[in-house]
Coordinates of C-alpha atoms in Angstrom, one line a residue:
Chain A
M3 CA 99.0 -8.6 99.0
S4 CA 101.8 -7.6 101.3
V5 CA 104.0 -10.4 102.6
L6 CA 106.0 -10.4 105.8
I7 CA 108.6 -13.1 106.5
V8 CA 110.1 -13.5 110.0
G9 CA 113.1 -15.9 110.4
S10 CA 116.8 -16.5 110.2
V11 CA 119.5 -14.8 108.0
A12 CA 122.7 -16.8 108.1
L13 CA 126.0 -17.5 106.8
D14 CA 126.1 -21.1 105.5
S15 CA 129.1 -23.3 104.9
V16 CA 128.1 -26.4 102.9
E17 CA 129.8 -29.3 101.4
S18 CA 128.1 -31.7 99.0
P19 CA 129.2 -34.2 96.3
A20 CA 128.9 -31.3 93.8
G21 CA 131.3 -28.9 95.7
S22 CA 131.4 -26.5 98.7
V23 CA 130.9 -22.9 99.7
K24 CA 132.1 -21.1 102.8
E25 CA 130.0 -18.5 104.6
A26 CA 127.5 -18.0 101.8
L27 CA 124.2 -16.3 102.3
G28 CA 121.7 -18.5 103.9
G29 CA 118.8 -18.6 106.3
A30 CA 115.2 -19.3 106.2
A31 CA 113.9 -15.8 105.8
T32 CA 116.5 -15.2 103.1
Y33 CA 115.5 -18.2 100.9
A34 CA 111.9 -17.7 101.6
S35 CA 112.0 -13.9 100.7
I36 CA 114.0 -14.4 97.5
A37 CA 111.6 -17.2 96.4
A38 CA 108.5 -15.2 97.2
R39 CA 110.0 -12.1 95.4
T40 CA 110.3 -14.3 92.3
L41 CA 106.6 -14.2 92.1
H42 CA 105.4 -11.1 93.9
D43 CA 106.7 -7.5 94.4
D44 CA 105.7 -6.7 98.0
V45 CA 107.9 -8.8 100.3
A46 CA 109.5 -7.8 103.5
I47 CA 111.7 -9.6 106.0
V48 CA 112.3 -9.2 109.7
G49 CA 115.5 -10.8 111.0
V50 CA 118.8 -10.1 112.6
V51 CA 122.4 -10.1 111.3
G52 CA 125.7 -9.2 113.0
D53 CA 128.2 -6.4 112.2
D54 CA 130.2 -8.8 110.1
F55 CA 127.4 -9.5 107.7
P56 CA 128.8 -8.7 104.3
E57 CA 127.4 -5.8 102.5
E58 CA 127.3 -7.6 99.2
H59 CA 124.5 -9.8 100.8
V60 CA 122.6 -6.8 101.7
R61 CA 122.9 -5.5 98.2
L62 CA 121.7 -8.8 96.7
L63 CA 118.6 -8.8 98.6
E64 CA 118.0 -5.2 97.9
Q65 CA 118.7 -5.7 94.2
R66 CA 116.1 -8.5 94.3
G67 CA 113.7 -6.0 95.7
V68 CA 113.2 -7.5 99.3
N69 CA 112.1 -4.9 101.8
L70 CA 114.8 -4.7 104.4
T71 CA 113.2 -2.1 106.8
G72 CA 112.9 -5.0 109.4
L73 CA 116.5 -6.3 109.0
E74 CA 118.2 -5.5 112.4
R75 CA 121.9 -5.2 112.7
A76 CA 123.2 -6.2 116.1
P77 CA 126.6 -6.0 117.6
G78 CA 128.4 -9.4 117.2
R79 CA 128.8 -12.1 114.7
T80 CA 125.9 -13.3 112.3
F81 CA 124.3 -16.7 112.7
R82 CA 126.4 -19.4 111.2
W83 CA 125.6 -23.1 110.1
A84 CA 127.8 -25.6 108.4
G85 CA 126.7 -29.0 107.1
R86 CA 127.7 -31.7 104.7
Y87 CA 125.5 -33.6 102.3
H88 CA 125.9 -37.4 101.6
E89 CA 126.1 -38.9 98.2
D90 CA 122.3 -39.2 98.5
T91 CA 121.7 -35.6 99.1
S92 CA 118.5 -36.2 101.1
Q93 CA 120.9 -37.0 103.9
R94 CA 123.1 -34.5 105.7
D95 CA 125.1 -34.0 108.8
T96 CA 125.3 -30.7 110.7
L97 CA 128.9 -29.9 111.3
D98 CA 128.5 -26.7 113.3
T99 CA 125.8 -24.2 114.5
Q100 CA 126.8 -20.9 115.9
L101 CA 123.6 -18.9 116.8
N102 CA 125.6 -15.7 117.6
V103 CA 123.3 -12.7 117.4
F104 CA 120.5 -15.0 116.6
A105 CA 120.7 -16.3 120.2
H106 CA 119.3 -13.0 121.6
F107 CA 116.9 -12.2 118.5
S108 CA 113.7 -10.8 119.7
P109 CA 111.8 -9.8 116.5
R110 CA 110.6 -6.2 116.4
I111 CA 108.0 -5.6 113.7
P112 CA 108.4 -2.0 112.3
P113 CA 105.2 -0.1 112.3
E114 CA 104.9 0.1 108.6
L115 CA 105.1 -3.7 108.4
R116 CA 102.5 -4.6 111.0
A117 CA 99.6 -4.5 108.5
A118 CA 101.2 -7.4 106.5
E119 CA 98.3 -9.3 104.8
L120 CA 100.3 -12.7 104.5
L121 CA 102.6 -13.5 107.5
F122 CA 105.2 -16.3 107.4
L123 CA 106.6 -17.4 110.6
A124 CA 109.7 -19.3 109.4
N125 CA 111.3 -21.9 111.8
I126 CA 112.4 -19.9 114.8
D127 CA 111.7 -20.4 118.6
P128 CA 107.9 -20.7 118.9
E129 CA 107.9 -18.0 121.7
L130 CA 109.3 -15.6 119.1
Q131 CA 106.6 -16.6 116.6
L132 CA 104.0 -15.9 119.2
S133 CA 105.5 -12.6 119.9
V134 CA 105.4 -11.7 116.2
L135 CA 101.7 -12.7 116.2
D136 CA 101.1 -10.3 119.1
Q137 CA 102.8 -7.4 117.2
V138 CA 101.0 -7.6 113.7
D139 CA 97.6 -6.2 113.1
D140 CA 95.4 -9.0 111.6
P141 CA 97.0 -10.8 108.8
Q142 CA 94.5 -12.6 106.3
M143 CA 96.7 -15.7 106.3
V144 CA 99.3 -16.9 108.8
F145 CA 101.8 -19.6 107.6
C146 CA 104.0 -21.3 110.1
D147 CA 107.0 -23.6 110.1
T148 CA 108.9 -25.3 112.9
M149 CA 111.4 -28.1 113.5
N150 CA 112.0 -31.2 115.5
F151 CA 113.9 -29.2 118.2
W152 CA 110.9 -27.2 119.0
I153 CA 108.4 -29.9 118.8
Q154 CA 110.4 -31.8 121.4
G155 CA 111.6 -28.9 123.5
K156 CA 108.6 -26.3 123.4
R157 CA 105.6 -28.4 122.3
N158 CA 103.0 -26.3 124.1
K159 CA 104.4 -23.2 122.4
V160 CA 104.3 -24.9 119.0
L161 CA 100.7 -25.9 119.6
A162 CA 99.9 -22.3 120.5
V163 CA 101.5 -21.1 117.1
L164 CA 99.6 -23.8 115.2
A165 CA 96.2 -22.6 116.9
R166 CA 96.8 -19.2 115.4
S167 CA 97.9 -20.3 112.0
D168 CA 96.1 -20.9 108.7
V169 CA 98.7 -22.9 106.9
A170 CA 101.3 -25.2 108.6
F171 CA 104.4 -26.3 106.6
L172 CA 105.9 -29.5 108.1
N173 CA 108.1 -32.2 106.7
D174 CA 106.9 -35.8 107.0
E175 CA 109.1 -36.5 110.0
E176 CA 107.9 -33.4 111.9
A177 CA 104.4 -34.3 111.2
R178 CA 104.7 -37.8 112.7
M179 CA 106.6 -36.5 115.6
L180 CA 104.0 -33.8 116.4
T181 CA 101.1 -36.1 116.1
G182 CA 102.4 -39.7 116.9
Q183 CA 100.6 -40.7 113.7
P184 CA 102.8 -42.7 111.4
S185 CA 100.3 -42.3 108.5
L186 CA 100.6 -38.9 106.9
L187 CA 96.9 -38.8 106.1
R188 CA 96.1 -39.2 109.8
A189 CA 98.9 -36.9 110.8
A190 CA 97.7 -34.1 108.6
S191 CA 94.2 -34.5 110.0
A192 CA 95.6 -34.4 113.5
V193 CA 97.5 -31.1 112.7
Q194 CA 94.4 -29.6 111.1
A195 CA 92.5 -30.3 114.3
L196 CA 95.1 -28.2 116.1
G197 CA 94.1 -25.0 114.1
P198 CA 95.6 -24.7 110.7
S199 CA 92.9 -25.2 107.9
H200 CA 95.5 -26.2 105.5
V201 CA 98.7 -28.4 106.2
I202 CA 101.4 -28.7 103.7
I203 CA 103.7 -31.8 104.2
K204 CA 107.2 -31.5 102.6
K205 CA 108.7 -34.8 101.6
G206 CA 111.9 -33.6 99.9
P207 CA 112.5 -35.6 96.9
H208 CA 109.1 -37.3 97.2
G209 CA 107.2 -34.0 96.7
A210 CA 104.6 -32.3 98.9
E211 CA 101.1 -32.9 100.0
L212 CA 98.5 -30.3 100.5
H213 CA 95.7 -31.3 103.0
S214 CA 92.9 -28.8 103.0
P215 CA 89.2 -28.8 103.8
E216 CA 88.4 -29.9 100.2
G217 CA 90.8 -32.9 100.5
V218 CA 94.3 -33.9 99.7
F219 CA 96.6 -33.0 96.7
Y220 CA 99.7 -34.8 95.9
C221 CA 102.5 -33.0 94.0
P222 CA 105.6 -34.8 92.9
A223 CA 109.0 -33.2 93.3
F224 CA 110.4 -31.6 90.1
P225 CA 113.2 -34.0 89.2
V226 CA 116.5 -32.6 89.6
P227 CA 119.2 -35.1 88.6
N228 CA 122.1 -32.7 89.5
A229 CA 121.1 -31.6 93.1
A230 CA 124.0 -29.4 94.2
D231 CA 122.7 -28.1 97.5
P232 CA 119.4 -28.8 99.2
T233 CA 119.8 -26.1 101.9
G234 CA 117.0 -23.8 102.1
A235 CA 114.8 -25.9 99.6
G236 CA 111.9 -26.2 102.2
D237 CA 112.1 -22.4 102.8
A238 CA 112.3 -21.7 99.1
F239 CA 109.3 -23.9 98.7
A240 CA 107.3 -21.9 101.3
G241 CA 108.4 -18.6 99.8
G242 CA 107.1 -19.9 96.4
V243 CA 103.8 -20.9 97.8
I244 CA 103.3 -17.7 99.7
G245 CA 104.5 -15.5 96.8
H246 CA 102.1 -17.2 94.4
L247 CA 99.1 -16.7 96.8
A248 CA 100.2 -13.0 97.4
E249 CA 100.2 -12.5 93.6
A250 CA 96.9 -14.4 93.0
G251 CA 95.1 -12.6 95.9
E252 CA 92.9 -15.6 96.6
D253 CA 93.1 -18.8 98.4
S254 CA 90.7 -21.1 96.7
D255 CA 91.5 -24.9 96.6
E256 CA 92.6 -24.5 92.9
E257 CA 94.9 -21.5 93.9
M258 CA 96.3 -23.4 96.8
R259 CA 97.2 -26.3 94.5
R260 CA 98.8 -23.9 92.0
A261 CA 100.8 -22.5 94.9
V262 CA 102.1 -25.9 95.9
V263 CA 103.2 -26.5 92.3
V264 CA 105.0 -23.2 92.2
G265 CA 106.7 -23.8 95.4
T266 CA 107.8 -27.1 94.2
V267 CA 109.3 -25.6 91.0
V268 CA 111.0 -22.7 92.8
A269 CA 112.5 -25.3 95.3
S270 CA 113.9 -27.3 92.3
Y271 CA 115.8 -24.3 91.2
C272 CA 117.0 -23.8 94.8
V273 CA 118.6 -27.2 95.0
E274 CA 120.4 -26.8 91.7
G275 CA 122.9 -24.2 93.0
F276 CA 124.8 -23.4 96.2
S277 CA 123.4 -20.6 98.4
M278 CA 121.1 -18.3 96.4
S279 CA 122.7 -19.2 92.9
G280 CA 120.1 -21.8 91.9
L281 CA 117.1 -19.7 93.2
L282 CA 118.2 -16.6 91.3
R283 CA 117.8 -18.5 88.1
A284 CA 114.0 -18.8 88.7
G285 CA 111.7 -16.3 87.1
P286 CA 108.3 -16.1 85.8
V287 CA 109.1 -17.7 82.5
T288 CA 111.4 -20.5 83.8
V289 CA 108.8 -21.2 86.7
R290 CA 106.0 -21.5 84.1
E291 CA 108.0 -23.8 82.1
R292 CA 108.6 -26.3 84.9
Y293 CA 105.0 -25.8 86.1
E294 CA 103.8 -27.1 82.8
E295 CA 106.4 -29.8 82.7
L296 CA 105.3 -31.0 86.2
Q297 CA 101.7 -30.9 85.0
R298 CA 102.6 -33.3 82.0
M299 CA 104.7 -35.5 84.4
S300 CA 101.7 -36.0 86.7
A301 CA 98.7 -36.0 84.4
I302 CA 96.6 -39.2 84.8
P303 CA 94.5 -39.9 81.8
E304 CA 90.7 -40.4 82.0
P305 CA 90.0 -44.1 83.0
Chain B
M2 CA 95.9 -60.9 75.5
S3 CA 97.1 -63.9 77.3
V4 CA 99.1 -63.4 80.4
L5 CA 101.7 -65.7 81.9
I6 CA 103.1 -65.2 85.4
V7 CA 106.1 -67.2 86.6
G8 CA 107.2 -66.9 90.3
S9 CA 106.7 -68.0 93.8
V10 CA 103.7 -69.5 95.6
A11 CA 104.3 -69.5 99.2
L12 CA 102.9 -69.7 102.8
D13 CA 103.4 -66.5 104.7
S14 CA 103.4 -65.9 108.3
V15 CA 103.0 -62.2 108.9
E16 CA 102.9 -59.9 111.9
S17 CA 102.1 -56.3 111.9
P18 CA 100.6 -53.6 114.2
A19 CA 97.3 -54.6 112.8
G20 CA 97.5 -58.3 113.8
S21 CA 99.0 -61.5 112.4
V22 CA 98.4 -64.6 110.2
K23 CA 100.2 -68.0 110.1
E24 CA 100.9 -69.9 106.9
A25 CA 98.6 -67.9 104.8
L26 CA 98.4 -67.8 101.1
G27 CA 101.4 -65.7 99.7
G28 CA 104.0 -65.6 97.0
A29 CA 104.8 -63.2 94.1
A30 CA 103.0 -65.2 91.6
T31 CA 99.9 -65.6 93.7
Y32 CA 99.6 -61.8 94.4
A33 CA 100.4 -60.8 90.8
S34 CA 97.9 -63.4 89.3
I35 CA 95.0 -62.5 91.6
A36 CA 95.7 -58.7 90.9
A37 CA 95.8 -59.3 87.0
R38 CA 92.7 -61.5 87.1
T39 CA 90.9 -58.6 88.8
L40 CA 91.2 -56.7 85.5
H41 CA 91.6 -59.5 82.7
D42 CA 90.3 -63.0 82.3
D43 CA 93.2 -64.8 80.7
V44 CA 95.8 -65.2 83.4
A45 CA 98.0 -68.4 84.0
I46 CA 100.8 -69.1 86.6
V47 CA 103.8 -71.3 86.6
G48 CA 105.2 -72.1 90.0
V49 CA 105.8 -74.9 92.5
V50 CA 104.1 -76.0 95.7
G51 CA 104.8 -78.9 98.1
D52 CA 102.5 -81.8 99.0
D53 CA 101.5 -79.9 102.1
F54 CA 99.9 -77.0 100.1
P55 CA 96.4 -76.5 101.5
E56 CA 93.7 -77.5 99.0
E57 CA 91.7 -74.5 100.0
H58 CA 94.3 -72.1 98.5
V59 CA 94.2 -74.1 95.2
R60 CA 90.4 -73.6 95.3
L61 CA 90.7 -69.9 96.0
L62 CA 93.0 -69.5 92.9
E63 CA 90.6 -71.6 90.8
Q64 CA 87.7 -69.7 91.9
R65 CA 89.3 -66.5 91.1
G66 CA 89.9 -67.9 87.5
V67 CA 93.7 -68.3 87.6
N68 CA 94.9 -70.9 85.1
L69 CA 96.8 -73.4 87.2
T70 CA 97.8 -75.7 84.5
G71 CA 101.5 -74.8 85.2
L72 CA 101.3 -75.1 89.0
E73 CA 103.6 -78.0 89.8
R74 CA 103.2 -80.1 93.0
A75 CA 106.4 -81.5 94.2
P76 CA 107.1 -83.8 97.0
G77 CA 108.2 -81.9 100.2
R78 CA 107.1 -78.7 102.0
T79 CA 105.9 -75.6 100.2
F80 CA 108.0 -72.3 100.3
R81 CA 107.5 -70.5 103.7
W82 CA 108.3 -66.9 104.5
A83 CA 107.8 -65.1 107.9
G84 CA 108.2 -61.4 108.6
R85 CA 107.2 -58.7 111.1
Y86 CA 106.3 -55.0 110.1
H87 CA 107.2 -52.2 112.3
E88 CA 104.7 -49.4 113.5
D89 CA 105.8 -47.7 110.2
T90 CA 104.7 -50.5 107.9
S91 CA 107.3 -49.5 105.3
Q92 CA 109.8 -51.1 107.5
R93 CA 110.0 -54.9 108.1
D94 CA 112.2 -57.6 109.5
T95 CA 112.4 -61.1 107.8
L96 CA 112.0 -63.7 110.5
D97 CA 112.4 -66.8 108.6
T98 CA 112.8 -68.1 105.0
Q99 CA 112.4 -71.7 104.1
L100 CA 112.8 -72.3 100.3
N101 CA 111.8 -76.1 100.6
V102 CA 110.5 -77.2 97.2
F103 CA 111.3 -73.7 95.7
A104 CA 115.0 -74.4 96.2
H105 CA 114.8 -77.0 93.3
F106 CA 112.3 -75.2 91.2
S107 CA 112.9 -75.4 87.5
P108 CA 110.0 -73.6 85.7
R109 CA 108.5 -75.9 83.1
I110 CA 106.2 -74.0 80.7
P111 CA 103.3 -76.3 79.6
P112 CA 102.9 -76.3 75.7
E113 CA 99.7 -74.5 75.9
L114 CA 101.1 -71.6 77.7
R115 CA 104.2 -71.1 75.6
A116 CA 102.2 -68.6 73.2
A117 CA 101.5 -66.1 76.1
E118 CA 101.4 -62.7 74.7
L119 CA 102.5 -60.9 78.1
L120 CA 105.1 -62.7 80.3
F121 CA 105.8 -61.6 83.7
L122 CA 109.0 -63.0 85.2
A123 CA 108.3 -62.3 88.9
N124 CA 111.3 -62.2 91.3
I125 CA 113.1 -65.5 91.0
D126 CA 116.7 -66.6 90.4
P127 CA 117.5 -64.7 87.1
E128 CA 118.9 -68.1 85.7
L129 CA 115.3 -69.5 86.0
Q130 CA 114.0 -66.3 84.4
L131 CA 116.4 -66.8 81.3
S132 CA 115.2 -70.4 81.2
V133 CA 111.6 -69.3 81.0
L134 CA 112.5 -66.8 78.2
D135 CA 114.0 -69.8 76.3
Q136 CA 110.9 -71.8 76.6
V137 CA 108.2 -69.3 75.5
D138 CA 107.5 -68.6 72.0
D139 CA 107.7 -64.8 71.4
P140 CA 105.8 -62.8 73.9
Q141 CA 104.7 -59.2 72.8
M142 CA 105.8 -57.9 76.1
V143 CA 108.1 -59.1 78.7
F144 CA 108.0 -57.7 82.3
C145 CA 110.6 -58.6 84.8
D146 CA 111.2 -58.0 88.5
T147 CA 114.2 -59.0 90.6
M148 CA 115.7 -58.1 94.2
N149 CA 118.9 -57.1 95.9
F150 CA 120.0 -60.6 96.5
W151 CA 120.2 -61.3 92.7
I152 CA 121.6 -57.9 91.7
Q153 CA 124.4 -58.5 94.1
G154 CA 124.9 -62.2 93.6
K155 CA 124.1 -62.9 90.1
R156 CA 124.4 -59.4 88.4
N157 CA 125.3 -60.7 84.9
K158 CA 122.3 -62.8 84.8
V159 CA 120.1 -60.0 86.0
L160 CA 121.5 -57.9 83.2
A161 CA 120.8 -60.7 80.7
V162 CA 117.2 -60.8 81.8
L163 CA 116.9 -57.0 81.5
A164 CA 118.3 -57.1 78.0
R165 CA 115.4 -59.4 76.9
S166 CA 112.7 -57.4 78.9
D167 CA 110.5 -54.7 77.7
V168 CA 109.3 -53.5 81.2
A169 CA 111.4 -53.6 84.3
F170 CA 109.8 -53.3 87.7
L171 CA 112.3 -52.1 90.4
N172 CA 112.1 -50.5 93.8
D173 CA 114.0 -47.3 94.3
E174 CA 116.7 -49.1 96.3
E175 CA 117.2 -51.8 93.7
A176 CA 117.3 -49.3 90.9
R177 CA 120.1 -47.4 92.7
M178 CA 121.9 -50.6 93.6
L179 CA 121.8 -51.9 90.0
T180 CA 123.1 -48.6 88.5
G181 CA 125.0 -46.8 91.0
Q182 CA 123.1 -43.7 90.4
P183 CA 121.4 -42.0 93.5
S184 CA 119.2 -39.9 91.2
L185 CA 116.2 -42.0 90.3
L186 CA 115.9 -40.2 86.9
R187 CA 119.4 -41.1 86.1
A188 CA 119.0 -44.6 87.5
A189 CA 116.0 -45.3 85.2
S190 CA 117.8 -43.9 82.3
A191 CA 120.7 -46.4 83.0
V192 CA 118.3 -49.2 83.3
Q193 CA 116.6 -48.3 80.0
A194 CA 120.1 -48.4 78.5
L195 CA 120.3 -52.0 79.5
G196 CA 117.4 -53.0 77.4
P197 CA 113.8 -52.3 78.7
S198 CA 112.0 -49.4 77.0
H199 CA 109.9 -48.9 80.1
V200 CA 111.1 -48.8 83.8
I201 CA 108.7 -48.6 86.6
I202 CA 110.1 -47.6 89.9
K203 CA 108.1 -48.6 93.0
K204 CA 108.5 -46.3 95.8
G205 CA 106.1 -47.9 98.4
P206 CA 104.1 -45.2 100.2
H207 CA 105.7 -42.6 97.8
G208 CA 104.1 -44.1 94.7
A209 CA 105.6 -45.2 91.4
E210 CA 107.4 -43.6 88.5
L211 CA 107.1 -44.7 85.0
H212 CA 109.9 -44.0 82.7
S213 CA 109.3 -44.4 79.0
P214 CA 110.5 -43.3 75.8
E215 CA 107.9 -40.4 76.0
G216 CA 109.2 -39.1 79.3
V217 CA 108.4 -39.7 83.0
F218 CA 105.1 -40.0 84.8
Y219 CA 104.7 -39.7 88.5
C220 CA 101.9 -41.5 90.2
P221 CA 101.4 -40.9 93.9
A222 CA 100.5 -43.9 96.1
F223 CA 96.7 -44.2 96.9
P224 CA 96.7 -43.3 100.6
V225 CA 95.8 -46.0 102.9
P226 CA 95.6 -44.8 106.5
N227 CA 95.1 -48.4 107.8
A228 CA 97.9 -50.5 106.2
A229 CA 97.5 -53.9 107.5
D230 CA 100.1 -56.0 105.7
P231 CA 102.2 -54.6 102.7
T232 CA 103.3 -58.1 101.9
G233 CA 102.9 -58.6 98.1
A234 CA 102.0 -54.9 97.3
G235 CA 104.8 -54.7 94.7
D236 CA 103.5 -58.0 93.1
A237 CA 100.0 -56.9 93.3
F238 CA 101.0 -53.6 91.7
A239 CA 102.8 -55.5 88.7
G240 CA 99.8 -57.7 88.4
G241 CA 97.6 -54.7 88.1
V242 CA 99.8 -53.0 85.6
I243 CA 99.9 -56.1 83.4
G244 CA 96.2 -57.1 83.9
H245 CA 95.3 -53.6 82.6
L246 CA 97.6 -53.8 79.6
A247 CA 96.2 -57.3 78.7
E248 CA 92.7 -55.9 78.9
A249 CA 93.5 -52.7 76.9
G250 CA 95.4 -54.6 74.3
E251 CA 97.8 -51.8 73.5
D252 CA 100.8 -50.2 75.1
S253 CA 100.6 -46.4 74.2
D254 CA 102.1 -44.0 76.7
E255 CA 98.6 -43.1 77.8
E256 CA 97.7 -46.8 78.4
M257 CA 101.0 -47.4 80.3
R258 CA 100.0 -44.4 82.6
R259 CA 96.6 -45.8 83.1
A260 CA 98.2 -49.2 83.9
V261 CA 100.5 -47.6 86.4
V262 CA 97.5 -46.0 88.0
V263 CA 95.4 -49.2 88.1
G264 CA 98.5 -51.0 89.6
T265 CA 98.6 -48.3 92.3
V266 CA 95.1 -48.8 93.2
V267 CA 95.1 -52.6 93.1
A268 CA 98.3 -52.4 95.5
S269 CA 96.2 -50.1 97.8
Y270 CA 93.7 -52.8 98.2
C271 CA 96.3 -55.4 98.8
V272 CA 97.8 -53.7 101.8
E273 CA 94.5 -53.2 103.5
G274 CA 94.2 -56.9 104.5
F275 CA 96.5 -59.9 105.4
S276 CA 97.3 -62.4 102.7
M277 CA 94.8 -62.1 99.7
S278 CA 91.9 -60.6 101.8
G279 CA 92.4 -57.0 100.8
L280 CA 93.2 -57.8 97.1
L281 CA 90.0 -59.9 97.0
R282 CA 88.0 -56.7 97.7
A283 CA 89.3 -55.1 94.5
G284 CA 86.9 -55.3 91.5
P285 CA 86.2 -53.3 88.4
V286 CA 84.0 -50.8 90.2
T287 CA 86.1 -50.2 93.3
V288 CA 89.1 -49.9 91.2
R289 CA 87.5 -47.4 89.0
E290 CA 86.4 -45.4 92.0
R291 CA 89.9 -45.2 93.5
Y292 CA 91.3 -44.5 90.0
E293 CA 89.0 -41.3 89.7
E294 CA 90.0 -40.3 93.3
L295 CA 93.7 -40.5 92.6
Q296 CA 93.0 -38.5 89.5
R297 CA 91.4 -35.8 91.5
M298 CA 94.2 -35.9 94.2
S299 CA 97.0 -35.3 91.8
A300 CA 95.3 -32.9 89.4
I301 CA 97.4 -29.9 88.7
P302 CA 95.3 -26.9 87.5
E303 CA 96.3 -24.9 84.5
P304 CA 98.8 -22.2 85.4

């Protein structure tokens, strides 16, 4: 199934206890597309970069086989983000955000990508997410992500996106903020009532929860004792989920569970290196190894 | 197998968004013994209460079949604790702690309890835990718990207890504080190096981790959308783990995993009511139902 991912492409400067990188390849669409491409071959992105965007990053995405037809080059500087992770890498401070060309981004979906079967609206302004939904033909599944900033500032638009989505990715804090429910079980039900049949709550080092019409599935995080850089882990997770479903070609509850486990494993590779270096170590064999390891680590024996 | 639990018996005053209770039955030994008694019939406690301890609480423990031979009555007032839970019930403020008779508690193990096969040293002064270890014959398994206060104030004594324990219960914060390792995987290994072959890390709403020589097992928390009072959940969890192992009579990795799931389920009942009211609803049939539900909620399909 064809996958279209709309979101940010960025240059990230990251400091963590494990080291640092400056202006490395980042952005939600980048992480998600490389993750999805690990599992499935038909993955395209729509995004924008400035005229300063290094050619080597374009080559990396091309070599990884990501369809860049929809990657717009605008005059100006590429979106930049800088952050610093604490000793406990689940905590971070944002040091700098420069939207640059991303401030005026208005996604244009090239005609050949409008028939995409799986559409991922990564975290961008929900008005742009709605404009993408208006441009595509009729995707079989729409996946959306968002963030606190939009939930607080453009709540009605976020609700409009959710109403047109099948699968919502939210972290625990976003799910609580969106619904006012401290219980994640209640928060997920409340999000489902807004539209998406499936809600996937990302809990960082505590794993992920899949809430589907068939019930709830708890997946632990794959343990990474040497987390170098958690940037993009949530996007890599989403890309892994979507890449698996595109490859499987179905969305049964069992397949959705597999997808969440695959996303978890792909995210574990992501956090092991700065920028794309960890993610690029994920491949069909390594993903399957960690999948089976996670299966063993969470197997409850018969009573 | 005979179970001996040494720890506090208290009168708790608790406020939470779900309501409040004043001077209700509480204490680590109380929660753990009632939880263990749900699964196994040979459970005794050693602890102290004041001469103001209500007779109805003694009757409740007796009716539940907890052996009270080791419950000392001292002149003075019973240990009291008061706390208030936030809207997010994983957060609480301690409002008052009155040690009262507990301040001079020096556990004396009655001769008929010294042959206990499973010994649980609930959270008390590690010097008292060591004195208990000196009084008992030769338990097959020693389980210990502790808290931040002792890790900071009596670290060497805590280490001495761990060196003589087989299973350590710690919450995530305590495991990190004890070892200086932000990664729970590394923290657990570091605790294992101090003595216990098994380390069980309690993560509240995020479940529990069992670290054993055979590897790691992740168990999600049983979802409780209506948590009324989390007081004692960690002690009920430990009691459930120990009660299951006493009933099973073995400590294979599979049995340890079952025990962690049973502890998780028993703890879920505990948080559903104030004081012992939730815990008293747990029985063999209800525990098995939630066990099987948790099994379904965490089942990873074959890849």
